[in-house]
PDB file of C-alpha atoms in Angstrom:
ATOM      1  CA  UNK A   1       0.000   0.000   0.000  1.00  0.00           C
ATOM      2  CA  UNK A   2       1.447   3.697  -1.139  1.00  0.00           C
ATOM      3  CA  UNK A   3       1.957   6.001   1.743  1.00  0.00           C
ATOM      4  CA  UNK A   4      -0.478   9.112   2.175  1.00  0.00           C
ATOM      5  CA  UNK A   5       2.832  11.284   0.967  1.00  0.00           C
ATOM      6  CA  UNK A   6       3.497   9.764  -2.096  1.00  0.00           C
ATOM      7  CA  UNK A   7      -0.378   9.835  -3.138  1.00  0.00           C
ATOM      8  CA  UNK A   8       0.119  13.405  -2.448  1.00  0.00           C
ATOM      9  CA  UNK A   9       3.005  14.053  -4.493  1.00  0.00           C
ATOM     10  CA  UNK A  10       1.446  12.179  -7.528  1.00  0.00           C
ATOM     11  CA  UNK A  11      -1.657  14.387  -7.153  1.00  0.00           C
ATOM     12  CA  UNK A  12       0.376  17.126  -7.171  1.00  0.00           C
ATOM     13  CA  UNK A  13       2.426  16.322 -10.332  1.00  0.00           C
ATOM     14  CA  UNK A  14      -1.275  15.621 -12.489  1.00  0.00           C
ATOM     15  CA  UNK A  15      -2.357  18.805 -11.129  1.00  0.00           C
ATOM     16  CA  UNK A  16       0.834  20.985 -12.814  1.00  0.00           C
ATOM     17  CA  UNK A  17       0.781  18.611 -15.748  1.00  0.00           C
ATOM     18  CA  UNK A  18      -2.733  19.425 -16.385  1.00  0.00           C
ATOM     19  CA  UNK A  19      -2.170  22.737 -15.682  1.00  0.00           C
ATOM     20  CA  UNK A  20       0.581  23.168 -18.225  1.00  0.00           C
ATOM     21  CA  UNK A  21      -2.101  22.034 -20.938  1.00  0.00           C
ATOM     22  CA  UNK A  22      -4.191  25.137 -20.174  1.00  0.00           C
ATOM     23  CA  UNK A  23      -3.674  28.536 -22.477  1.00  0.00           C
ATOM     24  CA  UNK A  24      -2.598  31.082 -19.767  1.00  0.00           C
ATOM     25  CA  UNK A  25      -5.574  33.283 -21.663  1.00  0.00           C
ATOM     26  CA  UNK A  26      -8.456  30.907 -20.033  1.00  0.00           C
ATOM     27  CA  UNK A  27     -10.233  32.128 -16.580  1.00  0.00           C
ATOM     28  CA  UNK A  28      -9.364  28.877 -15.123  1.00  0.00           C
ATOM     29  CA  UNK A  29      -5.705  29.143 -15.752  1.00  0.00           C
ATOM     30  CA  UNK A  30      -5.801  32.485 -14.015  1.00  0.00           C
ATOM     31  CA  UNK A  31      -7.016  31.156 -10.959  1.00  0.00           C
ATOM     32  CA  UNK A  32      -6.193  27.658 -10.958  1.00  0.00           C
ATOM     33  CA  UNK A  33      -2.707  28.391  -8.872  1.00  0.00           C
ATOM     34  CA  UNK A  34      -4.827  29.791  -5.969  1.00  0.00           C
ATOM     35  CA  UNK A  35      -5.325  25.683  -5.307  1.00  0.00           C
ATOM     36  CA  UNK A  36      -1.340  24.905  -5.706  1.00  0.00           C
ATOM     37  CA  UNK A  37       0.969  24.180  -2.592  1.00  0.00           C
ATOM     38  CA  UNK A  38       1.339  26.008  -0.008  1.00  0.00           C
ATOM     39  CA  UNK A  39      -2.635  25.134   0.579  1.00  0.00           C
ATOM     40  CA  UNK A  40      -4.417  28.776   0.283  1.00  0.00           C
ATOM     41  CA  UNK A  41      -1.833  30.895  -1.340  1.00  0.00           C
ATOM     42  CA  UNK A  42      -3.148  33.814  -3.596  1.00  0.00           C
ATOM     43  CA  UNK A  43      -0.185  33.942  -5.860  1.00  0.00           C
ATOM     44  CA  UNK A  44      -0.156  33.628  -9.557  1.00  0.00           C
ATOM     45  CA  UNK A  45       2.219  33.267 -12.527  1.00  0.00           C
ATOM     46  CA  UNK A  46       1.797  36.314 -14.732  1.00  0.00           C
ATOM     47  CA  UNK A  47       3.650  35.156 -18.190  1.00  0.00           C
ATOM     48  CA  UNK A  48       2.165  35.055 -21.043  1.00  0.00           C
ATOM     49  CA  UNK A  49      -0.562  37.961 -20.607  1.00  0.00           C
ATOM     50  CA  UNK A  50      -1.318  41.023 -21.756  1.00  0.00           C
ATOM     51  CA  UNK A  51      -0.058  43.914 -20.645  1.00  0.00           C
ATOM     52  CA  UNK A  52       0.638  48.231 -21.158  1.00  0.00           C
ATOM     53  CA  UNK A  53       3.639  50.503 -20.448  1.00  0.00           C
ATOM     54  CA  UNK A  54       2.725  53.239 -18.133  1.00  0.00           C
ATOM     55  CA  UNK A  55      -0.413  55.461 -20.451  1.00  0.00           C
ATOM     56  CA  UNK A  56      -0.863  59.142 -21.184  1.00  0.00           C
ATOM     57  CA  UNK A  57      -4.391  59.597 -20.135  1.00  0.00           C
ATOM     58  CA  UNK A  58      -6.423  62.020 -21.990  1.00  0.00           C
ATOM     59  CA  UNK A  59      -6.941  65.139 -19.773  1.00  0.00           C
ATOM     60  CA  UNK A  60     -10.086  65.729 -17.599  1.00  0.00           C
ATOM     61  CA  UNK A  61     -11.658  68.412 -15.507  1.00  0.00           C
ATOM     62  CA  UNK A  62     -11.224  68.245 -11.481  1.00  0.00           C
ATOM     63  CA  UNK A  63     -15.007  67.390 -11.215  1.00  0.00           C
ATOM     64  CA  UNK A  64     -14.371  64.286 -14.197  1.00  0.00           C
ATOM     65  CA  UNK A  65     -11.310  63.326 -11.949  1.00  0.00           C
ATOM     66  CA  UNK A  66     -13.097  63.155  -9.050  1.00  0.00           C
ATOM     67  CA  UNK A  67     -16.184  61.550 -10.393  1.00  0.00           C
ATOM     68  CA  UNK A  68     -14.520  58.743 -12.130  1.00  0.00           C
ATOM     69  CA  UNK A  69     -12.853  57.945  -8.749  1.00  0.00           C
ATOM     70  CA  UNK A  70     -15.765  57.661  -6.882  1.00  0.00           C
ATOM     71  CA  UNK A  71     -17.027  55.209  -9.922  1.00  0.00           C
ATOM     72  CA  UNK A  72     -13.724  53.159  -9.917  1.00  0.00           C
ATOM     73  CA  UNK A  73     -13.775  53.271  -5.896  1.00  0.00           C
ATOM     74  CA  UNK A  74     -17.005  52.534  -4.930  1.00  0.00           C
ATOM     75  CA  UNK A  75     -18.730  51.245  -8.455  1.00  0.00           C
ATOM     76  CA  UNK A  76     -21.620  54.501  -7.903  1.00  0.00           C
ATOM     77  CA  UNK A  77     -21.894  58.207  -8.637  1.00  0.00           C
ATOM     78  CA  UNK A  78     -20.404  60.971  -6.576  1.00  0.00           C
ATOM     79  CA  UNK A  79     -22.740  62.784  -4.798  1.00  0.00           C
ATOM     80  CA  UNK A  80     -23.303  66.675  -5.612  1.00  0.00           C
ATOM     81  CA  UNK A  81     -21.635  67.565  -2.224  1.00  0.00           C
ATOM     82  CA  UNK A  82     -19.035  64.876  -2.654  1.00  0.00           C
ATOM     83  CA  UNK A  83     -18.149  66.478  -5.743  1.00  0.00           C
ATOM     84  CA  UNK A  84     -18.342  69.859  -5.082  1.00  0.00           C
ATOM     85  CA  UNK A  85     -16.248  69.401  -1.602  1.00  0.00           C
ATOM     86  CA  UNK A  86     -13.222  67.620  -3.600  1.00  0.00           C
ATOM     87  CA  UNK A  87     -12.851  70.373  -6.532  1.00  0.00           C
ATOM     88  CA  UNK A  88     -12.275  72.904  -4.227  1.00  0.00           C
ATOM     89  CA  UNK A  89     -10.025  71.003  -2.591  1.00  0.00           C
ATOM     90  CA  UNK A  90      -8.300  70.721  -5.803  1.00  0.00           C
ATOM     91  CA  UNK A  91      -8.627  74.133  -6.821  1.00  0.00           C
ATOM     92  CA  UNK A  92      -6.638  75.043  -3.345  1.00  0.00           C
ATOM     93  CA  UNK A  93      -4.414  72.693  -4.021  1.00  0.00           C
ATOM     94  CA  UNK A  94      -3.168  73.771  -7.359  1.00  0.00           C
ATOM     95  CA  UNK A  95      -3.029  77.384  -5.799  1.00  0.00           C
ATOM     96  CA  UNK A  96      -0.713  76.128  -3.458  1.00  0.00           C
ATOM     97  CA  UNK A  97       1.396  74.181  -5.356  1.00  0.00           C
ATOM     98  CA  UNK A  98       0.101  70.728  -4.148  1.00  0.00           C
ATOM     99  CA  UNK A  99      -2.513  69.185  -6.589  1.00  0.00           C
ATOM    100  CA  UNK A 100      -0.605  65.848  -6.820  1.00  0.00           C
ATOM    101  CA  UNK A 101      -0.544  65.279  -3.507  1.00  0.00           C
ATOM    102  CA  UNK A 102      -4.421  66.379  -3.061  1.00  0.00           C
ATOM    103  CA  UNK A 103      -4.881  63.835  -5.855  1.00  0.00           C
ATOM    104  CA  UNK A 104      -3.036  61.247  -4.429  1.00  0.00           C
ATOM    105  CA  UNK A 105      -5.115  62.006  -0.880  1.00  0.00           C
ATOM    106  CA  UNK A 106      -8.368  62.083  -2.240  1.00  0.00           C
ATOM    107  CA  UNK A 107      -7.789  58.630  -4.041  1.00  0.00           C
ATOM    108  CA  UNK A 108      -6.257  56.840  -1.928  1.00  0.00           C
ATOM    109  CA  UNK A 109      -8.811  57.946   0.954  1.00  0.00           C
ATOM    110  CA  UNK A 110     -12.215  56.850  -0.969  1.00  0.00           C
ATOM    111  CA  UNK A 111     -10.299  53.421  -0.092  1.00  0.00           C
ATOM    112  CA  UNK A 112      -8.402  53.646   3.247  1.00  0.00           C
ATOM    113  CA  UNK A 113      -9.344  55.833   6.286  1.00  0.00           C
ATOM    114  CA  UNK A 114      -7.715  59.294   6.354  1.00  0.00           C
ATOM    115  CA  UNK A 115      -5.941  58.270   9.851  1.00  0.00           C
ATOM    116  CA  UNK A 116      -3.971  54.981   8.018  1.00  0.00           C
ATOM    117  CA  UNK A 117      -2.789  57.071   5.391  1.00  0.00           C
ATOM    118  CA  UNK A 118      -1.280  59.391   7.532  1.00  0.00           C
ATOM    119  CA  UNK A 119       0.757  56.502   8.732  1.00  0.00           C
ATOM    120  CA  UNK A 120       3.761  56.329   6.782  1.00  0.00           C
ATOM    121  CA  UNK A 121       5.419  53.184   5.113  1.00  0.00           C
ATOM    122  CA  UNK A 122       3.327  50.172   4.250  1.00  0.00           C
ATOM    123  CA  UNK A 123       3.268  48.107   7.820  1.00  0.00           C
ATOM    124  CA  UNK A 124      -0.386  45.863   7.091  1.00  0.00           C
ATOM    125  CA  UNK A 125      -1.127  46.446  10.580  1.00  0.00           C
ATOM    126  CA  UNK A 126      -1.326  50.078  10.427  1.00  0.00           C
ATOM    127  CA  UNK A 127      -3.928  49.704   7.142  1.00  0.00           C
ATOM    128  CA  UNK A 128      -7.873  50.321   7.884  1.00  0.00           C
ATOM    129  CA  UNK A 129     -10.205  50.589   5.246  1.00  0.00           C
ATOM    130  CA  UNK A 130     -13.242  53.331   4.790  1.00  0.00           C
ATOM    131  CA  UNK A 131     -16.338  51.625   5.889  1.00  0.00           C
ATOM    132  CA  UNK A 132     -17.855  51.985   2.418  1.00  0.00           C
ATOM    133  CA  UNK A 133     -14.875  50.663   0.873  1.00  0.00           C
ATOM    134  CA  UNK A 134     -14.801  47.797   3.193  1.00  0.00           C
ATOM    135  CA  UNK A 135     -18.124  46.544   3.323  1.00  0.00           C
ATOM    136  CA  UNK A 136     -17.324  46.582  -1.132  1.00  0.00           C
ATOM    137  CA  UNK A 137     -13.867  44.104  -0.775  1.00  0.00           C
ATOM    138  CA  UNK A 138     -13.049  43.549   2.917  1.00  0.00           C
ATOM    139  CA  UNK A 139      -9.808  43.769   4.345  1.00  0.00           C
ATOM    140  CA  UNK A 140      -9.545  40.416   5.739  1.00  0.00           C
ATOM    141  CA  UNK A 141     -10.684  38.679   2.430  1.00  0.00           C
ATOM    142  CA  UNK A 142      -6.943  37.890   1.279  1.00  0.00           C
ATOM    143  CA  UNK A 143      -7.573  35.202  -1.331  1.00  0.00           C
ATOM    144  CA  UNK A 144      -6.907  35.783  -4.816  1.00  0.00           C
ATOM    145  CA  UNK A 145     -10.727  36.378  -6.029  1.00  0.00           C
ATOM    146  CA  UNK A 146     -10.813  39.747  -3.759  1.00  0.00           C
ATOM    147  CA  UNK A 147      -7.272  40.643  -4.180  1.00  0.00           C
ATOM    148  CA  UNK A 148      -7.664  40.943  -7.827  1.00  0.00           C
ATOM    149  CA  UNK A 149     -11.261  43.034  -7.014  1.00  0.00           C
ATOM    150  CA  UNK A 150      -9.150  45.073  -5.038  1.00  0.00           C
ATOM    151  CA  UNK A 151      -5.788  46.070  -7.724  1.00  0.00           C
ATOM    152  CA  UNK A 152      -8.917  46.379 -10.149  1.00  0.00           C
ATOM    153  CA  UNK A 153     -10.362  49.020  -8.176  1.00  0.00           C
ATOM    154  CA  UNK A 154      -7.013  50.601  -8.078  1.00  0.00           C
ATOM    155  CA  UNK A 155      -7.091  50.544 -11.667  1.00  0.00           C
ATOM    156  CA  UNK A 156     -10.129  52.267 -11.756  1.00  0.00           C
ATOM    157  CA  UNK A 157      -9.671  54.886  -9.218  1.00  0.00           C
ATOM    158  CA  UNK A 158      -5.918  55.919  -9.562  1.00  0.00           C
ATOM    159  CA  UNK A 159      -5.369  55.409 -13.412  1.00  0.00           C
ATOM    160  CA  UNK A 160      -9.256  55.475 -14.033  1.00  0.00           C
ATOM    161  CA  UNK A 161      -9.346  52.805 -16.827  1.00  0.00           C
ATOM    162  CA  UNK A 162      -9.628  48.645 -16.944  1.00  0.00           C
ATOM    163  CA  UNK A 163      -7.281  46.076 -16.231  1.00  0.00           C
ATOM    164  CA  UNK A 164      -8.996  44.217 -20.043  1.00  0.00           C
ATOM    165  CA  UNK A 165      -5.577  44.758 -21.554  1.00  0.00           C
ATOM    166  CA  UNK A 166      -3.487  44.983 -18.902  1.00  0.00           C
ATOM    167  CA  UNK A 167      -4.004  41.556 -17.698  1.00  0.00           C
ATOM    168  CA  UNK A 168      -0.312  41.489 -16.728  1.00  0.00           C
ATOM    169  CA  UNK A 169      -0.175  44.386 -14.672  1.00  0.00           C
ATOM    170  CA  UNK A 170      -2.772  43.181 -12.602  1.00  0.00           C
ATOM    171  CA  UNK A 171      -1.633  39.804 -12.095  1.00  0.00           C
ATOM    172  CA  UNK A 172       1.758  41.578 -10.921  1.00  0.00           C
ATOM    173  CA  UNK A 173       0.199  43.981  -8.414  1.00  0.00           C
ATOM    174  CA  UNK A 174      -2.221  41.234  -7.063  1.00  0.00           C
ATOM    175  CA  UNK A 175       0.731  39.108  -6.273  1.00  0.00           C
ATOM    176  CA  UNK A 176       2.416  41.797  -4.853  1.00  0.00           C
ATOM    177  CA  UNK A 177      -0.292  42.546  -2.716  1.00  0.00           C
ATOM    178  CA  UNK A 178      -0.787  39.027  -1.498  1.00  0.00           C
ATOM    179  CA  UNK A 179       3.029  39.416  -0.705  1.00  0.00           C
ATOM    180  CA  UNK A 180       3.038  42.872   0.998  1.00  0.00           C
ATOM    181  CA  UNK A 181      -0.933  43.689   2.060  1.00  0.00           C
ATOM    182  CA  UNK A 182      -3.440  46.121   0.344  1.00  0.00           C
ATOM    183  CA  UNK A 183      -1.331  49.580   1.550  1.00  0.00           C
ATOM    184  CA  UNK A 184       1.789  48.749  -0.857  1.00  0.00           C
ATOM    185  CA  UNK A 185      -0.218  48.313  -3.356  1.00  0.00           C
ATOM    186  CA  UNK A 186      -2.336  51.856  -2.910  1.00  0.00           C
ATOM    187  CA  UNK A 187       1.355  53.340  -1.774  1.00  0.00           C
ATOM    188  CA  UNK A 188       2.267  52.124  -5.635  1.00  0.00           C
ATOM    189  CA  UNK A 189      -0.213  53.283  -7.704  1.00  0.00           C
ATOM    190  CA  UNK A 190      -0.429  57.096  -5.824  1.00  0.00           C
ATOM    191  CA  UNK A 191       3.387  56.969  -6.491  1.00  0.00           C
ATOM    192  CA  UNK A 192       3.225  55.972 -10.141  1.00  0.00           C
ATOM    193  CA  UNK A 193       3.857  57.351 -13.601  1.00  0.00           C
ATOM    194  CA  UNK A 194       0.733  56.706 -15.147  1.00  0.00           C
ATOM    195  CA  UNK A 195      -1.123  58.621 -12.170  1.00  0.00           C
ATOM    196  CA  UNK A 196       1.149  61.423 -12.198  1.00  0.00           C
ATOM    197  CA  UNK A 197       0.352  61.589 -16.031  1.00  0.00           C
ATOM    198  CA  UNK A 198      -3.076  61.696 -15.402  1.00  0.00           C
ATOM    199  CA  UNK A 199      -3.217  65.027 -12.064  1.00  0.00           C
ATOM    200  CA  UNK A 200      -0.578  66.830 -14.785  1.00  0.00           C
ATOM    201  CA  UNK A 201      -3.328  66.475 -17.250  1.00  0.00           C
ATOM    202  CA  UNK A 202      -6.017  67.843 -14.826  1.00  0.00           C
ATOM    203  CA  UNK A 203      -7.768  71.377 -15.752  1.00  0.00           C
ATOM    204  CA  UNK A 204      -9.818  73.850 -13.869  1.00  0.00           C
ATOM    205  CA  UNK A 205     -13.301  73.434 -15.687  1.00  0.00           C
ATOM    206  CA  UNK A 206     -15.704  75.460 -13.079  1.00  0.00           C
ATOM    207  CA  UNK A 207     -17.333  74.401  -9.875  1.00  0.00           C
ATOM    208  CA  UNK A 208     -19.439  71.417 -10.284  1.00  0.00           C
ATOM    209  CA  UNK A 209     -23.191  72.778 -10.995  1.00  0.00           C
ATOM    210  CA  UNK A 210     -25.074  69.802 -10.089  1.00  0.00           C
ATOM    211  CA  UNK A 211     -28.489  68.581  -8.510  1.00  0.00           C
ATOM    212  CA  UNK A 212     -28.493  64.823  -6.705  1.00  0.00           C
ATOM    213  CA  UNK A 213     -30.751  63.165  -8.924  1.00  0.00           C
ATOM    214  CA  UNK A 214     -31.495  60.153  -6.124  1.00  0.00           C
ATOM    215  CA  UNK A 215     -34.466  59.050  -4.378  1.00  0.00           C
ATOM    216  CA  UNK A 216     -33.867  60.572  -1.239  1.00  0.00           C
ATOM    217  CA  UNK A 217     -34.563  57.259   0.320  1.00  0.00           C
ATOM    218  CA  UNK A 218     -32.061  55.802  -0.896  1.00  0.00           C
ATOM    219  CA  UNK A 219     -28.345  55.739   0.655  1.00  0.00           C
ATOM    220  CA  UNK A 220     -26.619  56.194  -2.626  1.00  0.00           C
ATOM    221  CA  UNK A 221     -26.819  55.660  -6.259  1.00  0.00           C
ATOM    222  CA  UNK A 222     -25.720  52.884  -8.076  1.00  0.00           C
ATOM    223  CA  UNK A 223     -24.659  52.682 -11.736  1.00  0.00           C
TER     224      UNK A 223
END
């Protein structure tokens, strides 16, 4: 009779063989390494995708910067006061000299609390999440499914596009955020070319004239 280890090994082997038959393109072959040894990692191999060099976004108006973070954030509209609050924080920003790091605030706080971002470095243990944010992709979910949810929405919110041909990229940051928590990977996205691309391109368009168009019985809108 085989011993329990060497069943195990076998398994193993089949598992990687049959894995190696897969096109790295399929869903399955994405996430089929969240199953190999060590039991419950959330790393992936990224070779073979897709992927961008840092882009030259297109520019945008404060109150289209601020409303396509709340989108790629949260996944619903800014309110009117939401978006009226953040351009003029922009607008005193720029004044002063600061816009990039009001940009890199403002983002980065629609997804952690104001308090762990004043913490500096990227310690796990000093990382909270805003309560909307968190009841979207909690903190403590740290398999691969969430983590990928999670560099998406950093996609969306920092660089304000998809991940569709940058499959790479966010295989990349999603293993380096299973590696290093959630705060190194908001710490690299506020710090990156692409976003810095983006705040240069940022323009002064007016102050938001807007009316909420919700049911006031409602807690927010959803797309």
């Amino acid at each position: 009779m085989r011993s329990t280890s060497n069943i195990i090994h076998q398994s193993a082997f089949t598992f990687l063989f049959l894995l190696m038959l897969l096109p790295l393109g399929s869903a399955w072959a994405q996430t089929a390494c969240a199953s190999l040894p060590p039991y419950g990692s959330c790393q992936c191999p990224c070779g073979g995708l897709s992927s961008l060099p840092p882009q030259n976004p297109s520019s945008r108006s404060y109150d289209d910067f601020v409303i396509q973070a709340y989108r790629g954030a949260y996944g619903r509209l800014a309110t009117c006061d939401e978006r009226q609050a953040e351009y003029w924080n922009l607008v005193d920003a720029s004044y002063n000299g600061s816009l990039l790091e009001e940009a890199k605030r403002f983002v980065s706080t629609l997804i952690e609390t104001q308090q762990s971002y004043d913490i500096p470095g990227i310690d796990p243990k000093y990382y909270t999440q805003t309560p909307e944010y968190d009841q979207r992709n909690a903190a403590s979910q740290m398999d691969r499914a969430p983590l990928e949810a999670f560099v998406g929405d950093l996609y969306k919110s920092f660089l304000q596009r998809s991940t569709s041909n940058d499959l790479y990229g966010q295989c990349f940051w999603t293993n380096d955020v299973c590696s290093e928590g959630r705060k190194k990977g908001i710490e690299a996205f506020k710090v990156s070319i692409e976003f810095g691309n983006l705040v240069n391109g940022l323009f002064d368009s007016g102050e938001p004239s807007c009316v909420d168009t919700c049911d006031p019985r409602m807690r927010f809108c959803n797309l």
